[in-house]
Coordinates of C-alpha atoms (C1' of nucleotides) in Angstrom, one line a residue:
Chain A
M19 CA -110.9 20.1 168.2
A20 CA -110.1 16.6 166.2
L21 CA -106.6 15.3 165.5
A22 CA -105.2 15.4 162.4
Q23 CA -104.6 12.2 160.5
K24 CA -101.2 12.4 160.4
T25 CA -100.6 12.6 164.1
F26 CA -103.0 10.9 165.1
G27 CA -101.1 7.7 163.9
R28 CA -98.1 8.9 165.4
L29 CA -99.8 9.4 169.0
S30 CA -100.9 5.4 168.2
L31 CA -97.6 4.8 167.1
Y32 CA -96.1 6.6 170.1
R33 CA -98.3 4.9 172.8
H34 CA -97.6 1.4 171.6
I35 CA -94.2 2.0 171.4
L36 CA -94.4 3.6 175.2
D37 CA -96.1 0.5 176.4
T38 CA -93.7 -2.2 174.9
L39 CA -90.7 0.5 177.2
L40 CA -93.0 0.4 180.1
A41 CA -93.5 -3.1 179.7
E42 CA -89.8 -3.6 179.7
G43 CA -89.3 -1.3 182.7
T44 CA -88.6 1.5 181.6
R45 CA -89.7 5.2 183.7
S46 CA -88.7 7.8 181.5
L47 CA -87.3 8.6 178.5
F48 CA -86.6 11.9 176.0
S49 CA -87.9 13.3 173.0
H50 CA -85.2 12.3 170.8
E51 CA -85.2 8.6 172.4
L52 CA -89.0 8.3 171.5
A53 CA -88.4 10.3 167.9
Q54 CA -85.5 7.7 167.3
L55 CA -87.9 4.4 168.0
A56 CA -90.9 5.9 165.7
G57 CA -88.1 6.7 163.3
V58 CA -89.2 10.8 163.1
T59 CA -87.8 14.0 164.3
A60 CA -87.4 15.2 168.0
A61 CA -89.1 18.5 167.4
Q62 CA -92.2 16.4 165.9
V63 CA -92.5 14.1 168.9
R64 CA -92.5 17.7 171.6
R65 CA -95.0 19.0 168.6
D66 CA -97.3 15.8 168.4
L67 CA -97.4 16.2 172.1
M68 CA -98.6 19.8 172.4
P69 CA -102.2 18.9 172.8
A70 CA -101.5 16.2 175.3
R71 CA -100.6 19.4 177.7
I72 CA -97.6 17.0 179.5
T73 CA -94.9 18.4 180.2
G74 CA -91.7 17.2 180.6
S75 CA -88.1 17.7 182.7
P76 CA -85.1 19.1 181.0
T77 CA -83.0 16.4 182.7
K78 CA -85.6 13.3 183.6
G79 CA -87.5 13.8 179.8
Y80 CA -91.0 12.3 180.2
E81 CA -92.5 10.2 182.6
I82 CA -93.7 7.2 180.5
R83 CA -96.9 6.1 182.9
A84 CA -98.0 9.6 182.6
L85 CA -97.9 10.2 178.9
V86 CA -99.4 6.9 178.4
H87 CA -102.5 8.2 180.1
A88 CA -102.2 11.3 178.4
I89 CA -101.9 10.2 174.9
G90 CA -105.1 7.8 176.0
G91 CA -107.3 10.5 176.9
L92 CA -106.3 12.5 173.4
I93 CA -107.4 9.3 171.2
D94 CA -109.0 6.6 173.4
A95 CA -112.9 6.3 173.8
R96 CA -114.7 7.3 176.8
S97 CA -116.0 4.2 176.9
P98 CA -114.9 0.5 175.2
E99 CA -116.3 0.6 171.3
S100 CA -117.6 -2.4 169.7
A101 CA -117.0 -3.9 166.0
V102 CA -118.0 -6.3 163.7
L103 CA -116.0 -8.3 161.0
V104 CA -117.6 -9.6 157.7
G105 CA -115.4 -12.3 156.1
I106 CA -113.8 -15.2 157.7
G107 CA -110.7 -16.1 155.3
N108 CA -107.6 -16.4 155.7
L109 CA -107.4 -12.5 156.3
G110 CA -110.4 -12.6 158.6
R111 CA -109.2 -14.9 160.8
A112 CA -105.7 -13.4 160.7
I113 CA -107.3 -10.3 162.2
L114 CA -109.6 -12.2 164.8
A115 CA -106.1 -13.5 166.3
H116 CA -104.2 -10.3 166.2
F117 CA -107.0 -8.4 168.1
H118 CA -108.2 -11.2 170.4
G119 CA -107.6 -9.8 174.0
R120 CA -105.3 -7.1 172.6
N121 CA -107.2 -4.0 173.8
P122 CA -109.9 -3.9 176.2
K123 CA -111.3 0.0 174.8
L124 CA -112.1 -1.4 171.0
S125 CA -112.6 -4.8 170.6
I126 CA -114.2 -7.4 168.0
V127 CA -117.2 -8.6 168.7
A128 CA -119.0 -10.5 166.2
A129 CA -117.7 -12.1 163.0
F130 CA -119.9 -13.0 159.8
D131 CA -119.7 -15.2 156.2
D132 CA -122.2 -16.0 154.2
D133 CA -120.3 -19.4 154.0
P134 CA -122.4 -21.9 156.2
T135 CA -119.4 -23.8 157.3
K136 CA -117.7 -21.2 158.9
V137 CA -120.1 -19.7 161.2
N138 CA -121.8 -20.5 164.6
R139 CA -118.3 -21.5 166.5
I140 CA -115.9 -19.3 168.2
L141 CA -113.2 -18.4 166.6
H142 CA -109.9 -16.1 168.6
G143 CA -112.6 -15.2 171.0
T144 CA -115.3 -14.3 168.8
V145 CA -118.6 -15.7 167.8
C146 CA -119.4 -16.1 163.8
Y147 CA -122.1 -15.7 162.9
P148 CA -124.5 -16.1 159.5
L149 CA -124.1 -12.8 157.3
D150 CA -128.3 -12.9 157.4
D151 CA -127.9 -11.8 161.5
L152 CA -125.6 -9.2 160.7
P153 CA -128.1 -6.5 160.5
T154 CA -130.2 -7.0 163.5
T155 CA -126.5 -7.6 165.3
V156 CA -125.2 -4.7 164.4
R157 CA -128.5 -2.5 164.9
D158 CA -129.0 -4.3 168.6
Q159 CA -126.0 -3.7 169.5
G160 CA -125.1 -0.1 168.2
I161 CA -122.5 -1.1 166.6
R162 CA -120.5 1.4 164.5
I163 CA -117.6 0.3 163.4
G164 CA -117.0 -2.7 160.4
I165 CA -113.8 -4.5 158.8
V166 CA -114.4 -5.6 155.3
T167 CA -111.9 -8.9 154.9
V168 CA -114.3 -10.0 151.6
P169 CA -112.9 -11.0 148.3
A170 CA -113.0 -7.7 145.9
A171 CA -116.1 -8.5 144.3
A172 CA -118.2 -9.0 147.0
A173 CA -117.0 -5.8 149.0
Q174 CA -119.1 -3.1 148.0
T175 CA -122.5 -4.9 148.8
V176 CA -121.2 -5.7 152.3
A177 CA -120.1 -2.4 153.3
D178 CA -123.7 -1.2 151.6
L179 CA -124.9 -3.7 154.4
L180 CA -123.3 -2.7 157.1
V181 CA -124.0 1.0 156.4
Q182 CA -127.6 0.3 156.3
S183 CA -127.3 -1.7 159.6
G184 CA -125.8 1.9 161.2
V185 CA -121.8 1.4 161.0
T186 CA -120.2 4.8 160.4
G187 CA -116.9 3.4 159.9
L188 CA -115.1 0.8 157.9
L189 CA -111.7 -0.6 157.4
N190 CA -111.7 -1.9 153.9
F191 CA -109.0 -4.8 153.1
A192 CA -110.7 -5.4 149.7
P193 CA -109.1 -4.2 146.8
V194 CA -111.6 -1.7 145.7
R195 CA -112.2 1.4 146.2
L196 CA -115.9 2.0 148.0
Q197 CA -118.1 4.6 147.4
L198 CA -119.9 5.0 150.5
P199 CA -122.1 8.4 151.9
A200 CA -120.1 11.2 153.1
N201 CA -121.0 11.0 156.6
V202 CA -119.0 7.5 156.5
Y203 CA -115.2 7.4 157.6
L204 CA -113.4 4.6 155.2
E205 CA -110.0 3.6 155.9
E206 CA -108.5 1.5 153.0
I207 CA -105.9 -0.7 153.2
D208 CA -104.6 -2.4 150.1
F209 CA -101.8 -4.9 149.8
G210 CA -101.0 -4.7 146.4
M211 CA -100.6 -0.6 146.2
S212 CA -98.3 -1.4 149.2
L213 CA -95.7 -4.4 147.5
E214 CA -95.8 -1.6 144.3
K215 CA -94.8 1.0 146.6
V216 CA -91.9 -1.2 148.3
A217 CA -91.2 -2.2 144.5
Y218 CA -90.6 1.0 143.3
Y219 CA -89.0 2.7 146.3
T220 CA -86.5 -0.2 146.2
R221 CA -85.2 -0.2 142.9
G222 CA -82.1 1.7 142.9
R223 CA -81.2 1.1 146.6
V224 CA -77.5 -0.1 146.8
A225 CA -77.5 -3.7 149.4
K226 CA -74.9 -3.4 152.1
G227 CA -72.7 -0.7 152.2
G228 CA -75.2 2.4 150.6
R229 CA -75.9 5.0 153.0
Chain B
M258 CA -87.1 12.5 138.8
A259 CA -88.7 10.0 141.2
L260 CA -92.6 10.5 142.3
A261 CA -93.6 11.7 145.4
Q262 CA -94.9 8.6 147.9
K263 CA -98.5 10.1 147.8
T264 CA -98.6 10.8 143.4
F265 CA -97.4 7.1 143.5
G266 CA -99.6 6.1 145.6
R267 CA -102.6 7.8 143.5
L268 CA -101.5 6.5 140.1
S269 CA -101.2 2.5 141.5
L270 CA -105.1 3.3 142.3
Y271 CA -105.7 5.2 139.2
R272 CA -104.5 2.3 137.1
H273 CA -106.3 -0.1 139.1
I274 CA -109.5 1.5 138.7
L275 CA -108.9 2.0 135.5
D276 CA -107.9 -1.7 134.5
T277 CA -111.7 -2.6 136.4
L278 CA -113.4 -0.1 133.7
L279 CA -111.4 -1.8 130.5
A280 CA -112.4 -5.2 131.7
E281 CA -115.6 -3.3 131.7
G282 CA -115.5 -2.5 128.4
T283 CA -115.1 1.4 129.3
R284 CA -112.8 3.1 126.6
S285 CA -112.5 6.5 127.7
L286 CA -112.7 8.8 130.7
F287 CA -112.8 12.5 132.2
S288 CA -110.7 13.9 134.4
H289 CA -113.3 14.0 136.7
E290 CA -115.1 10.9 136.2
L291 CA -111.8 8.9 137.7
A292 CA -111.8 11.7 140.4
Q293 CA -115.1 10.5 141.8
L294 CA -114.1 7.0 141.4
A295 CA -110.7 7.1 143.3
G296 CA -112.2 9.7 145.8
V297 CA -110.0 13.0 144.9
T298 CA -110.5 16.0 143.1
A299 CA -110.2 15.9 139.0
A300 CA -107.7 18.9 139.1
Q301 CA -105.7 16.7 141.6
V302 CA -105.9 13.7 138.5
R303 CA -104.8 16.2 136.3
R304 CA -101.9 17.2 138.3
D305 CA -100.8 13.9 138.6
L306 CA -100.8 12.7 135.5
M307 CA -98.6 15.4 134.3
P308 CA -95.6 13.0 134.7
A309 CA -96.9 10.4 132.7
R310 CA -97.3 13.5 129.6
I311 CA -100.7 11.8 128.3
T312 CA -102.4 14.1 126.7
G313 CA -106.3 14.0 126.7
S314 CA -109.3 15.7 124.7
P315 CA -111.4 18.0 126.0
T316 CA -114.3 16.3 124.3
K317 CA -113.5 12.4 124.9
G318 CA -111.3 12.7 127.8
Y319 CA -108.5 10.0 128.3
E320 CA -108.1 7.3 126.5
I321 CA -107.9 4.4 129.2
R322 CA -105.4 2.0 127.2
A323 CA -103.0 4.5 126.7
L324 CA -103.5 6.0 130.2
V325 CA -102.9 2.7 131.6
H326 CA -99.8 2.1 129.4
A327 CA -98.8 5.4 130.6
I328 CA -98.8 4.7 134.2
G329 CA -97.1 1.7 133.6
G330 CA -94.2 3.2 132.0
L331 CA -94.1 5.3 135.4
I332 CA -94.4 3.5 138.0
D333 CA -93.4 -0.5 136.6
A334 CA -90.4 -1.9 136.7
R335 CA -88.7 -2.6 133.1
S336 CA -88.1 -6.2 134.0
P337 CA -90.3 -8.3 136.3
E338 CA -89.4 -8.7 139.7
S339 CA -89.8 -10.9 142.9
A340 CA -90.5 -10.9 146.1
V341 CA -90.2 -13.6 149.3
L342 CA -92.5 -13.7 152.1
V343 CA -91.6 -14.6 155.9
G344 CA -94.4 -16.1 158.2
I345 CA -96.5 -18.7 156.9
G346 CA -99.9 -17.8 159.1
N347 CA -103.4 -16.8 158.4
L348 CA -102.0 -13.5 157.4
G349 CA -99.3 -15.1 155.3
R350 CA -101.2 -17.4 153.4
A351 CA -103.8 -14.4 152.7
I352 CA -101.3 -12.5 151.0
L353 CA -99.8 -15.4 149.1
A354 CA -103.5 -15.8 148.1
H355 CA -104.1 -12.2 147.0
F356 CA -101.0 -12.2 144.7
H357 CA -101.0 -15.5 142.9
G358 CA -101.2 -14.7 139.5
R359 CA -102.2 -11.3 140.2
N360 CA -99.2 -8.7 138.5
P361 CA -96.8 -10.8 135.9
K362 CA -94.4 -7.7 136.7
L363 CA -94.2 -8.5 140.7
S364 CA -94.9 -12.0 142.3
I365 CA -94.0 -13.6 145.4
V366 CA -91.4 -16.6 144.3
A367 CA -90.8 -18.6 147.7
A368 CA -92.3 -18.1 151.4
F369 CA -90.3 -19.3 154.4
D370 CA -91.4 -20.5 158.3
D371 CA -88.9 -21.6 160.8
D372 CA -92.4 -24.2 161.5
P373 CA -91.3 -27.2 160.0
T374 CA -94.9 -28.4 159.4
K375 CA -95.4 -25.7 157.2
V376 CA -92.7 -26.0 154.7
N377 CA -91.6 -28.2 151.8
R378 CA -95.4 -27.7 150.0
I379 CA -96.5 -25.1 147.3
L380 CA -99.2 -22.6 148.7
H381 CA -101.2 -20.9 146.3
G382 CA -98.7 -21.2 143.7
T383 CA -95.5 -20.2 146.2
V384 CA -92.8 -22.4 147.4
C385 CA -92.5 -22.7 151.0
Y386 CA -89.0 -23.6 152.3
P387 CA -87.3 -23.7 155.6
L388 CA -86.5 -20.8 157.4
D389 CA -82.8 -21.7 157.1
D390 CA -82.4 -21.4 153.6
L391 CA -83.5 -17.8 153.2
P392 CA -80.2 -16.2 152.5
T393 CA -79.0 -18.4 149.9
T394 CA -82.8 -18.6 148.3
V395 CA -82.6 -14.9 148.4
R396 CA -78.7 -14.9 147.5
D397 CA -78.7 -16.8 144.5
Q398 CA -81.6 -15.2 143.0
G399 CA -81.0 -11.9 143.3
I400 CA -84.2 -11.0 145.0
R401 CA -84.8 -7.4 146.8
I402 CA -88.0 -7.4 148.2
G403 CA -89.5 -9.1 151.4
I404 CA -92.5 -9.3 153.4
V405 CA -92.9 -9.8 157.1
T406 CA -95.6 -11.4 158.3
V407 CA -94.3 -13.6 161.3
P408 CA -95.5 -12.4 165.3
A409 CA -94.2 -8.7 166.6
A410 CA -91.6 -11.0 168.9
A411 CA -89.6 -12.2 165.5
A412 CA -90.0 -9.3 163.1
Q413 CA -87.0 -7.6 163.8
T414 CA -85.0 -11.0 163.7
V415 CA -85.9 -12.0 160.5
A416 CA -85.8 -8.1 159.2
D417 CA -82.3 -8.4 160.1
L418 CA -82.4 -11.6 158.2
L419 CA -83.3 -10.1 155.4
V420 CA -81.2 -7.3 154.8
Q421 CA -78.1 -9.4 155.4
S422 CA -79.1 -11.6 152.5
G423 CA -79.3 -8.4 150.1
V424 CA -83.1 -7.5 150.4
T425 CA -83.4 -3.2 150.2
G426 CA -87.3 -2.9 150.5
L427 CA -89.1 -4.7 153.3
L428 CA -93.5 -4.5 153.7
N429 CA -94.2 -5.4 157.8
F430 CA -96.7 -6.3 158.9
A431 CA -95.9 -7.1 162.6
P432 CA -96.8 -4.5 164.9
V433 CA -93.4 -3.3 166.1
R434 CA -90.9 -0.6 164.4
L435 CA -88.6 -2.0 162.7
Q436 CA -85.0 -0.1 163.2
L437 CA -83.1 -0.8 159.4
P438 CA -79.9 0.7 157.8
A439 CA -81.1 3.7 155.8
N440 CA -80.3 2.1 152.6
V441 CA -83.5 -0.5 153.1
Y442 CA -86.9 1.3 152.2
L443 CA -89.9 0.2 154.7
E444 CA -93.5 0.3 154.6
E445 CA -95.2 -0.6 157.2
I446 CA -99.0 -1.7 157.5
D447 CA -100.5 -1.8 161.6
F448 CA -103.8 -3.2 161.3
G449 CA -103.9 -1.9 165.3
M450 CA -103.2 1.6 164.1
S451 CA -105.4 1.3 161.2
L452 CA -108.8 -0.1 163.6
E453 CA -107.9 2.7 166.4
K454 CA -108.1 5.4 163.5
V455 CA -111.3 4.4 162.2
A456 CA -112.4 4.2 165.7
Y457 CA -111.6 7.4 166.6
Y458 CA -112.5 9.4 163.6
T459 CA -115.9 7.2 163.6
R460 CA -117.2 9.0 166.8
G461 CA -119.1 11.8 166.5
R462 CA -120.9 10.8 163.1
V463 CA -123.9 10.5 162.5
A464 CA -125.6 7.1 161.0
K465 CA -128.4 7.5 157.8
G466 CA -129.1 10.5 157.5
G467 CA -126.1 12.5 157.4
R468 CA -124.6 14.5 154.2
Chain C
dG128 C1' -116.5 27.6 108.0
dT129 C1' -117.7 29.0 112.3
dC130 C1' -119.3 29.0 117.0
dA131 C1' -120.6 27.2 121.0
dC132 C1' -119.0 24.6 124.7
dA133 C1' -117.4 21.2 127.9
dT134 C1' -112.4 19.8 129.5
dT135 C1' -108.2 19.8 129.4
dG136 C1' -102.8 21.6 131.1
dT137 C1' -100.7 24.3 134.2
dG138 C1' -98.9 29.3 136.7
dA139 C1' -100.3 31.2 140.8
dA140 C1' -102.2 31.1 145.4
dT141 C1' -103.1 28.8 149.5
dC142 C1' -103.1 25.3 152.7
dT143 C1' -100.8 21.7 155.7
dG144 C1' -97.8 19.9 158.3
dC145 C1' -92.5 20.1 159.2
dT146 C1' -88.6 21.8 161.0
dC147 C1' -85.7 25.7 163.1
dA148 C1' -83.9 27.6 166.3
dC149 C1' -84.0 29.9 170.8
dG150 C1' -85.7 31.6 175.4
dA151 C1' -87.5 28.8 179.7
dT152 C1' -86.6 25.8 182.6
dA153 C1' -85.3 21.7 185.7
dT154 C1' -81.2 19.1 187.4
dG155 C1' -76.0 18.0 189.9
dG156 C1' -72.0 19.6 191.0
dC157 C1' -69.3 22.3 193.5
Chain D
dG207 C1' -76.4 28.7 196.4
dC208 C1' -75.1 29.1 191.9
dC209 C1' -73.5 27.7 187.3
dA210 C1' -73.1 25.2 183.8
dT211 C1' -75.5 21.8 180.8
dA212 C1' -79.3 19.2 178.2
dT213 C1' -83.9 19.2 177.2
dC214 C1' -88.1 21.7 177.0
dG215 C1' -92.4 24.4 174.7
dT216 C1' -92.9 27.0 170.9
dG217 C1' -93.2 31.0 167.4
dA218 C1' -91.7 31.5 163.0
dG219 C1' -90.5 30.5 158.6
dC220 C1' -90.1 26.8 154.9
dA221 C1' -91.8 23.2 152.0
dG222 C1' -94.5 20.2 149.9
dA223 C1' -98.9 19.4 148.0
dT224 C1' -103.7 20.7 146.5
dT225 C1' -107.0 23.7 144.9
dC226 C1' -108.1 27.7 141.9
dA227 C1' -108.7 29.5 138.4
dC228 C1' -108.2 30.4 133.5
dA229 C1' -106.2 30.3 128.6
dA230 C1' -105.9 27.2 125.3
dT231 C1' -107.9 23.1 123.0
dG232 C1' -110.0 20.1 120.2
dT233 C1' -115.2 18.4 118.7
dG234 C1' -120.4 18.5 117.3
dA235 C1' -124.0 21.7 115.7
dC236 C1' -125.5 24.4 112.3

DNA sequence: GTCACATTGTGAATCTGCTCACGATATGGC
DNA sequence: GCCATATCGTGAGCAGATTCACAATGTGAC
């Protein structure tokens, strides 16, 4: 029933690529073209699209508009969803800016910080509140998604607060492994690990003429 | 010979957790304890540690200091490595702050931007230069790792510039799929996709009493 | 010194996801 | 209208990663 995480990630990527192509005026493409743009194989693309139950033509490929719509049907919510962000530092601001006005189905509706100088204003279209207001805001608006961009030391406390307030999905940027109840979905992004990975797999590669 | 990407990611995570434990004064632990903290199974931990050729005791578990050292031997470079960052926006600044003084073996040594008001100063210990200086700096210092935090529209151009200057590993934060020669290692972090993923897997979860 | 015990290290089985390869199919050329 | 062609949709096979399960091991209790 539910999509595998890897499949989901690729579908989201395909849609993003297809949106860009649509904006450029392209109307249709073949599986191998999308594959090339996404960095996967053509067979992978076709397999990923199976649950979308969309069908392409051997001579024209897939109609992009239909494809985007079908992918949306698989991965989007029926009704718009809201998220909150906690931690209005550089990273928090970058994320607010990034998402502002980007996706009407999924938006950040409030930001929180315990620093009084950072709150009670609007940043990139998002209202900023003191941290104390978090529980009531989240509860009253029935918000289910939280984004954690506070320093490592505060992350577990903030995550607990979010979960107690009713959040069941978290996106954590703090470099700590959060311990959460099993009913909460957790996605972690760790810059440090990513950079170490790049460093590791970069070693031994040859610049220029390598293949 | 080379570690699988998934194994690498977990080893990096284990080390981070173990570093934290060491700082708290813990000296040894069992595979199931590390597993719990990392969110994986005990068998997974033991299997991941096989290439480290470290051996634990049935009664004491693993000696943490030795473990950290052994993992370092697997994933760290022999000599210190340097990276450069391009795009001094909120995200770029957040990343500079994040890495400043964190890892002596892997540091960001220069940042670039094409906005003249952002350069010729030091930010979180990193010197900021105009974009025009990038090729010579990267070439002269033999830098192999680049971090891209520019807007989507500029990302491909910046990536090409980095690769031409000799970089063979990229960490890309811009929401575009970069097209690069096969000899360049590419790691992409896409906030939009991550948030969509959280939203998707959060749906249908029940707050509170769930298990 | 011996026993009981909990944990380690790892071969084997399992599971998940990816690729292969091929019959089915839609279209343009003649 | 029919043929040649390139791509689609998907069952089957394959590869890589995870879990299982158990013999080997080291230590503390007595």
